PDB file of C-alpha atoms in Angstrom:
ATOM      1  CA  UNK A   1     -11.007  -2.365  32.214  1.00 74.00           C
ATOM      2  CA  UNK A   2     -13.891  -2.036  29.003  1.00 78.00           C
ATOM      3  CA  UNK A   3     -13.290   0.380  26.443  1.00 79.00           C
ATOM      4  CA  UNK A   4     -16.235   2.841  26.354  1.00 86.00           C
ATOM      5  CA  UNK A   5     -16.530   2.689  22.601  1.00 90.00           C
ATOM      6  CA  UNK A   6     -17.030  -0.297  20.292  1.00 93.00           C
ATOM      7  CA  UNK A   7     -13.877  -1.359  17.850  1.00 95.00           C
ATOM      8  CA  UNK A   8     -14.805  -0.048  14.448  1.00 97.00           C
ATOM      9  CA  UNK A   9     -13.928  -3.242  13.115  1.00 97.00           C
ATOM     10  CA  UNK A  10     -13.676  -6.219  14.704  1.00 96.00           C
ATOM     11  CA  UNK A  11     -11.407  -9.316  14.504  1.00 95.00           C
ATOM     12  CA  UNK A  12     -11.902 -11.323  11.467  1.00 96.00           C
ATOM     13  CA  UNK A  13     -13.762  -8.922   9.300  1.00 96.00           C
ATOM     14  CA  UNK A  14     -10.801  -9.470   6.412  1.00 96.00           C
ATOM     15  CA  UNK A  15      -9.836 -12.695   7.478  1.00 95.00           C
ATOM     16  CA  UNK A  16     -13.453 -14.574   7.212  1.00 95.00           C
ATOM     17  CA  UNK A  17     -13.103 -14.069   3.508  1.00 96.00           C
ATOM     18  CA  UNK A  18     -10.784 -14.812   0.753  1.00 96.00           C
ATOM     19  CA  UNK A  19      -8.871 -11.189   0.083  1.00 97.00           C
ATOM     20  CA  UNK A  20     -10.674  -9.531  -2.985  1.00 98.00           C
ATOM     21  CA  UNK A  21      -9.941  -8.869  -6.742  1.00 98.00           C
ATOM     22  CA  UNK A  22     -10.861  -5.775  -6.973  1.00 98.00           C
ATOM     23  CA  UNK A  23     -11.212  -3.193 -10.509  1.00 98.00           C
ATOM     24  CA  UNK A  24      -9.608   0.109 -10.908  1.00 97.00           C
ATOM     25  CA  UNK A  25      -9.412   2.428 -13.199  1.00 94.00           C
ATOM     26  CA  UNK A  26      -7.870   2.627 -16.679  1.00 93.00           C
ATOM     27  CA  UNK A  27      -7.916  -1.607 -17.423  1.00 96.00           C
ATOM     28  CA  UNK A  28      -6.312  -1.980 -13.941  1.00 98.00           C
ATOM     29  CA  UNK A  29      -7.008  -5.140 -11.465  1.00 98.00           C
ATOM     30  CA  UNK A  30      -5.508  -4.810  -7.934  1.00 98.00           C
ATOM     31  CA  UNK A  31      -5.489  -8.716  -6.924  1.00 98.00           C
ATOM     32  CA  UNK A  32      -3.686 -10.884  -4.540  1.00 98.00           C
ATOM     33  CA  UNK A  33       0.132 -11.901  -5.160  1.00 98.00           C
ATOM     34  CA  UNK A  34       0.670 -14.931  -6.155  1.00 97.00           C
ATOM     35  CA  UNK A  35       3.563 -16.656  -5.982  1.00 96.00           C
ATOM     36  CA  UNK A  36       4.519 -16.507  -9.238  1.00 97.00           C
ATOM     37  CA  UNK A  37       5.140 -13.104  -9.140  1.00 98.00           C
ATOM     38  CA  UNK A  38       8.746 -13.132  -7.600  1.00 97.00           C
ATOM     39  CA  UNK A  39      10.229 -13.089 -10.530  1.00 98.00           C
ATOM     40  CA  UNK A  40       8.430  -8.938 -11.446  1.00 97.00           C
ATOM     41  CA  UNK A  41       8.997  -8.218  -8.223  1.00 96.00           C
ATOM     42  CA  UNK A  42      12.476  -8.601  -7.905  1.00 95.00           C
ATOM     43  CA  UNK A  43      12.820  -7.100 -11.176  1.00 95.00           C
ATOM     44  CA  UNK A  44      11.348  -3.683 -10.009  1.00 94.00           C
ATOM     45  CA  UNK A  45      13.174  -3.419  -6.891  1.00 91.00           C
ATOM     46  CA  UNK A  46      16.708  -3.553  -9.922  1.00 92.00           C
ATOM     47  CA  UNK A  47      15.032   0.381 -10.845  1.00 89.00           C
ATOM     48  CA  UNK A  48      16.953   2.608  -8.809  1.00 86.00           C
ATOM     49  CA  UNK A  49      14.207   5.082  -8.564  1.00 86.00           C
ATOM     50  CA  UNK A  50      11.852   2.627  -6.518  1.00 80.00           C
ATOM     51  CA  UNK A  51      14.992   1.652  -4.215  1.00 79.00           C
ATOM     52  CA  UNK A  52      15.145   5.402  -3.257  1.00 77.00           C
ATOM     53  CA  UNK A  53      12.003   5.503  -1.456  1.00 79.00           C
ATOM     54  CA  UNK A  54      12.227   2.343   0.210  1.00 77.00           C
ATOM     55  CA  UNK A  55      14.016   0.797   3.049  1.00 71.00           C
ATOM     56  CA  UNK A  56      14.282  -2.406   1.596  1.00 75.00           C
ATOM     57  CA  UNK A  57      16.112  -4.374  -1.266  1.00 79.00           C
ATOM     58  CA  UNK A  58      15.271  -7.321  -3.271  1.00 84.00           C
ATOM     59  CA  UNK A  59      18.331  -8.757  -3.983  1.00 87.00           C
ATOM     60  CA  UNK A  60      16.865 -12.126  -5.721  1.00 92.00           C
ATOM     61  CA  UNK A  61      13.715 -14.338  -6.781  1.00 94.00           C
ATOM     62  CA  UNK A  62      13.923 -15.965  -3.815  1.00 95.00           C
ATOM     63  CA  UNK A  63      13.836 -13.034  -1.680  1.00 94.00           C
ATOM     64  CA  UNK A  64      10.843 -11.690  -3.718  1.00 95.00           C
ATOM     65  CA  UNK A  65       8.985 -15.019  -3.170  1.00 96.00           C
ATOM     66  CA  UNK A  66       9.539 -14.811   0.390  1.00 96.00           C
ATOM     67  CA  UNK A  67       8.271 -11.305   0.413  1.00 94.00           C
ATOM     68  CA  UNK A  68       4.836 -12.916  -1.582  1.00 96.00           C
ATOM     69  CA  UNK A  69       4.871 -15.327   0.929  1.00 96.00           C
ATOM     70  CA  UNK A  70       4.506 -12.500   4.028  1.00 95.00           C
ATOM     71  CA  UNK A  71       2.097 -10.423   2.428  1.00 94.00           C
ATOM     72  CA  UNK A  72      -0.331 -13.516   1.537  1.00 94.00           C
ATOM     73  CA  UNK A  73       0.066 -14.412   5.283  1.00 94.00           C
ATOM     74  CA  UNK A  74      -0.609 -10.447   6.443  1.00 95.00           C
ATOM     75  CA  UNK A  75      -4.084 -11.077   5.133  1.00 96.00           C
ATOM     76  CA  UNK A  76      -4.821 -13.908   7.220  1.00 93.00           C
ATOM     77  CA  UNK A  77      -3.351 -12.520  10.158  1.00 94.00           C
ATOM     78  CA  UNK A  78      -5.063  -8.647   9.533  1.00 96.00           C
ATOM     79  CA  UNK A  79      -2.063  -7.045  10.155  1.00 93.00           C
ATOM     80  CA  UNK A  80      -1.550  -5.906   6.295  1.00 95.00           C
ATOM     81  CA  UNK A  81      -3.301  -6.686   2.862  1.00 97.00           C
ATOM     82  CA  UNK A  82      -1.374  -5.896  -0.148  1.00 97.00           C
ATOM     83  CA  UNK A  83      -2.791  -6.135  -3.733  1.00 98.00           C
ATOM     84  CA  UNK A  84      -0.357  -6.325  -7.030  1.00 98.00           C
ATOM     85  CA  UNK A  85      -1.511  -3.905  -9.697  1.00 98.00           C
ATOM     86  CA  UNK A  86      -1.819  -5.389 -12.795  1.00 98.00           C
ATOM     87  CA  UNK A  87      -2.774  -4.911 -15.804  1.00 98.00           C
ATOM     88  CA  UNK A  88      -6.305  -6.564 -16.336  1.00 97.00           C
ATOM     89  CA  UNK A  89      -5.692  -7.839 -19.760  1.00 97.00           C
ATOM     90  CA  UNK A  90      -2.143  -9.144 -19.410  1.00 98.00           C
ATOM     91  CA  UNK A  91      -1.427  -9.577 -15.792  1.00 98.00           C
ATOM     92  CA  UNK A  92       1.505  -7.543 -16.387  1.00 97.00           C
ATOM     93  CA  UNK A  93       2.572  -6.147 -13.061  1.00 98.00           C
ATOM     94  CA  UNK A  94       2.641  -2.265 -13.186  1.00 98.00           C
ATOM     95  CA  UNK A  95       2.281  -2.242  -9.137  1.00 97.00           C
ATOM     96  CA  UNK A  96       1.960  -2.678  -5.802  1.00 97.00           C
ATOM     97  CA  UNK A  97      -0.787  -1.094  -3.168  1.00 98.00           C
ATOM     98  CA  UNK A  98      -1.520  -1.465  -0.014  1.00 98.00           C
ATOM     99  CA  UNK A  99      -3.200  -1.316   3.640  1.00 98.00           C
ATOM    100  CA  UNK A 100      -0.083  -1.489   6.514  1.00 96.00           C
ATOM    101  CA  UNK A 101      -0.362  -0.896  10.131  1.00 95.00           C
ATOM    102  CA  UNK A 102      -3.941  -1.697   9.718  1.00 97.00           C
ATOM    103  CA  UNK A 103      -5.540  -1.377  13.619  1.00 97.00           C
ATOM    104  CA  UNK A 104      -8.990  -2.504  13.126  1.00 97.00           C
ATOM    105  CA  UNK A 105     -10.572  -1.599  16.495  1.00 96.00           C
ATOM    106  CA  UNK A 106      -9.638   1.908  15.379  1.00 97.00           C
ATOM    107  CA  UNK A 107     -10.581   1.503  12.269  1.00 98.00           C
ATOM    108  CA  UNK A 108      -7.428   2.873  10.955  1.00 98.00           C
ATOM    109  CA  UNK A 109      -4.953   2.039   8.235  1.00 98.00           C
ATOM    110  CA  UNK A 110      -1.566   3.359   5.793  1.00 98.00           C
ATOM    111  CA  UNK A 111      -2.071   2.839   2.399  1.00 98.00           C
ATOM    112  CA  UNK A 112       1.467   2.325   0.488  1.00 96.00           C
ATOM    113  CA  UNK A 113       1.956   2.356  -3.413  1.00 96.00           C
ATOM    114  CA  UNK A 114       4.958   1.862  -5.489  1.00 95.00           C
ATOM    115  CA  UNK A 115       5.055   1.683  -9.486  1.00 96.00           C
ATOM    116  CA  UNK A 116       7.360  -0.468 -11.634  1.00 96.00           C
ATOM    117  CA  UNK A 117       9.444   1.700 -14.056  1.00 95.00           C
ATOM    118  CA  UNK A 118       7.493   0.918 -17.100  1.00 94.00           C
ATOM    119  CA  UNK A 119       4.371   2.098 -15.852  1.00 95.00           C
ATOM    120  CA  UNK A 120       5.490   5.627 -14.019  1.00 93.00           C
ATOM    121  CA  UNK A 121       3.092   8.474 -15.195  1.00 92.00           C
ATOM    122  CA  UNK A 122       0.685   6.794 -16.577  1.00 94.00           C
ATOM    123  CA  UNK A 123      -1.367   6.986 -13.267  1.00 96.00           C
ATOM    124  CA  UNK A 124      -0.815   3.421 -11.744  1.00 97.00           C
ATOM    125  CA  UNK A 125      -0.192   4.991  -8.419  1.00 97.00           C
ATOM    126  CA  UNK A 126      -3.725   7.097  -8.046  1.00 97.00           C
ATOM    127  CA  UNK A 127      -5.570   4.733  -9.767  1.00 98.00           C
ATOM    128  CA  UNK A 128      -4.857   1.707  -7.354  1.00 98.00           C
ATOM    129  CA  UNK A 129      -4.685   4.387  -4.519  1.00 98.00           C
ATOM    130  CA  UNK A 130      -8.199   5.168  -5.503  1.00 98.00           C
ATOM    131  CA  UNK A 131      -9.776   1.864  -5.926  1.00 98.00           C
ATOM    132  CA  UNK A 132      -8.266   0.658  -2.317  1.00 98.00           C
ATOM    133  CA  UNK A 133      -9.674   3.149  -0.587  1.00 98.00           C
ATOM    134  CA  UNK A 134     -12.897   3.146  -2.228  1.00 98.00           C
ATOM    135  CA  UNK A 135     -13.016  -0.560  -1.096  1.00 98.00           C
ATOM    136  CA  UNK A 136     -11.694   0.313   2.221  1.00 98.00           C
ATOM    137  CA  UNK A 137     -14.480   2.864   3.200  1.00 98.00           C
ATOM    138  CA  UNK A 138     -17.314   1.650   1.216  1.00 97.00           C
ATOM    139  CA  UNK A 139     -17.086  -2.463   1.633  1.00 97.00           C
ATOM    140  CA  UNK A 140     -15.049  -2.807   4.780  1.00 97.00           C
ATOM    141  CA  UNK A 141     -15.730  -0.144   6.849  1.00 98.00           C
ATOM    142  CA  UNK A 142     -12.314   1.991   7.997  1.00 98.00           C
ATOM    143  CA  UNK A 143     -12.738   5.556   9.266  1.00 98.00           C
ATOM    144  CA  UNK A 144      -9.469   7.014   8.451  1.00 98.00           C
ATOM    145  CA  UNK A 145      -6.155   5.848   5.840  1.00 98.00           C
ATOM    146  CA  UNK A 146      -3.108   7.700   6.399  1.00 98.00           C
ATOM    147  CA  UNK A 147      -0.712   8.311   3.694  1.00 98.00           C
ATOM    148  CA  UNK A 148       3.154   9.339   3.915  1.00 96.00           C
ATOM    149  CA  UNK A 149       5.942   9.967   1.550  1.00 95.00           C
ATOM    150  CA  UNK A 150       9.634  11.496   1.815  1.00 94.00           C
ATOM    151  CA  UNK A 151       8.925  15.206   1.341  1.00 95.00           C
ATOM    152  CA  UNK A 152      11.994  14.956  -1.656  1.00 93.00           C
ATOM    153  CA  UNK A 153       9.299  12.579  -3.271  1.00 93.00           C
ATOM    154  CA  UNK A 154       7.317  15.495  -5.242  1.00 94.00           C
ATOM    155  CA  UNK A 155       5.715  12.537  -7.262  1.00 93.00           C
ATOM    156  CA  UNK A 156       4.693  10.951  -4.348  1.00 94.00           C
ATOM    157  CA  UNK A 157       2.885  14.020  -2.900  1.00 95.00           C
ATOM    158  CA  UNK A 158       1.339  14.046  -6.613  1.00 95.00           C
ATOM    159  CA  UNK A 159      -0.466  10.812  -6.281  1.00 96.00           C
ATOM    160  CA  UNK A 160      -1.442  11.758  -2.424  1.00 97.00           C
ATOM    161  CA  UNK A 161      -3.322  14.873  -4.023  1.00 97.00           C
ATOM    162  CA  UNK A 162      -5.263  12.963  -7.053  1.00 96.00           C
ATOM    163  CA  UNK A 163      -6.342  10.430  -4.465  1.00 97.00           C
ATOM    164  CA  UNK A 164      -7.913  12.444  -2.513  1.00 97.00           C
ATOM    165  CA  UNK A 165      -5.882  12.287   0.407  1.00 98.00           C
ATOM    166  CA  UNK A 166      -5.462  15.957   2.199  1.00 97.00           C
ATOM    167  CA  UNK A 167      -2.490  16.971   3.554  1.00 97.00           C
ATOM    168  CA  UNK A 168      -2.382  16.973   7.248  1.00 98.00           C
ATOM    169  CA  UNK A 169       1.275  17.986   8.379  1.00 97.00           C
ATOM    170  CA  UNK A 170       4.939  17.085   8.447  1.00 97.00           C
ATOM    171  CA  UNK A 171       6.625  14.255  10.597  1.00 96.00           C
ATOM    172  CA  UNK A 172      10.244  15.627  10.967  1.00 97.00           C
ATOM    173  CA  UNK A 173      13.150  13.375  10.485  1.00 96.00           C
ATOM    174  CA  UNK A 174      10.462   9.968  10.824  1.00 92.00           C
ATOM    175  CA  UNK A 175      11.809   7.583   7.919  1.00 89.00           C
ATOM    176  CA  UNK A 176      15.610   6.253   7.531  1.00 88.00           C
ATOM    177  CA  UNK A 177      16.226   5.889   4.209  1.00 83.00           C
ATOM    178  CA  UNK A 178      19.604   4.909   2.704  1.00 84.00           C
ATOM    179  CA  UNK A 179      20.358   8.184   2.277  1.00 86.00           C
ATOM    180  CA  UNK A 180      19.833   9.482   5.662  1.00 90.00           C
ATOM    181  CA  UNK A 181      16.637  10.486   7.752  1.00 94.00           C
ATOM    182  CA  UNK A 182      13.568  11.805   5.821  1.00 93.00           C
ATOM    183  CA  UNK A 183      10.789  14.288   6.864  1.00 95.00           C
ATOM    184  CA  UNK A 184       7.654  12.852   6.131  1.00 96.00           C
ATOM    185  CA  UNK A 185       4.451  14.308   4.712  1.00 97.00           C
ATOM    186  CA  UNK A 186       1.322  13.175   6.418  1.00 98.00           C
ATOM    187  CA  UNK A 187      -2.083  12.997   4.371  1.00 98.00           C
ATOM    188  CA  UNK A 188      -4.923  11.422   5.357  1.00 98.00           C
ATOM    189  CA  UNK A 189      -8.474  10.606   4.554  1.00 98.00           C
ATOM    190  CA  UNK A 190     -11.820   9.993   6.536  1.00 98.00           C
ATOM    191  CA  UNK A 191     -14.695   8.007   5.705  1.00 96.00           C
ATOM    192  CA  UNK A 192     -17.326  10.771   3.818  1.00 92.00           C
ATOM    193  CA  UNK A 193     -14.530  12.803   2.756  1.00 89.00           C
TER     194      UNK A 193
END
């Protein structure tokens, strides 16, 4: 049966191309992991703080290299495209960012963020947030990035806010973390907001 609408984007508009470098604010580069970043990954994932508001743990190098190796292959496959957040004069990770769930027909995307203890409040988060979707709208095309964070995770909500992205409801009891289930805020932003 045909679809009565076009895709918004269509297969291979990421994966034609090398994924991006691209500048943010405040001396900030997002740019692809490499794999020599296991070792400041798993180093993050040791601050408590970031472990709270994630499902995951990253128990070694290896494990952190592994991860690198998944998110270099989401690109190709256009499923996700995450960018490390460094510093552009150091390479110092302060970051992560990210496009998840990406469903390009729709045109539709989650951008992610965390921050490595170091570089909290300094405006890592809402820099890289901005940037990505700047690049997201303007270069590539999406109509609409959804964001979500733990309602406990004022901080989160924070970044949501600077970026940009409006807040659009609650998802009740949608995220496990360790600690139990999690109501979710919902944000979002559309192309020409």
């Amino acid at each position: 049966m045909p679809f009565l609408t076009s895709p918004v984007l269509t297969p291979g508009t990421l994966a034609r191309a090398p994924q991006p470098t691209l500048p943010a604010a405040d001396g900030m580069l997002l740019r692809p992991w490499r794999a020599e970043d296991a070792p400041a990954v798993h180093a993050a994932f040791k601050d408590p703080a970031l472990r709270q508001w994630h499902c995951r743990s990253c128990d070694s190098t290896e494990e952190a290299a592994d991860w690198i190796a998944q998110w270099q292959r989401g690109w190709a496959d256009e499923r996700d495209a995450q960018w490390a957040v460094v510093d552009e004069d150091t390479d110092e990770l302060l970051g992560r960012v990210a496009l998840r769930q990406m469903v390009l027909g729709d045109g539709v995307a989650e951008i992610a963020y965390w921050t490595v203890a170091g570089a909290r409040g300094r405006g890592v988060a809402r820099g890289a947030a901005t940037a990505l979707t700047h690049w997201a709208f303007e270069e590539i095309g999406f109509h609409r990035l959804e964001l979500m964070h733990a309602i406990a995770n004022p901080a989160s909500c924070r970044v949501a806010g600077k970026a940009g992205f409006a807040l659009e409801g609650t998802k009740r009891s949608a995220y496990l973390h360790q600690d139990g289930w999690h109501d979710m805020h919902l944000h979002a932003r559309v192309r020409g907001d």
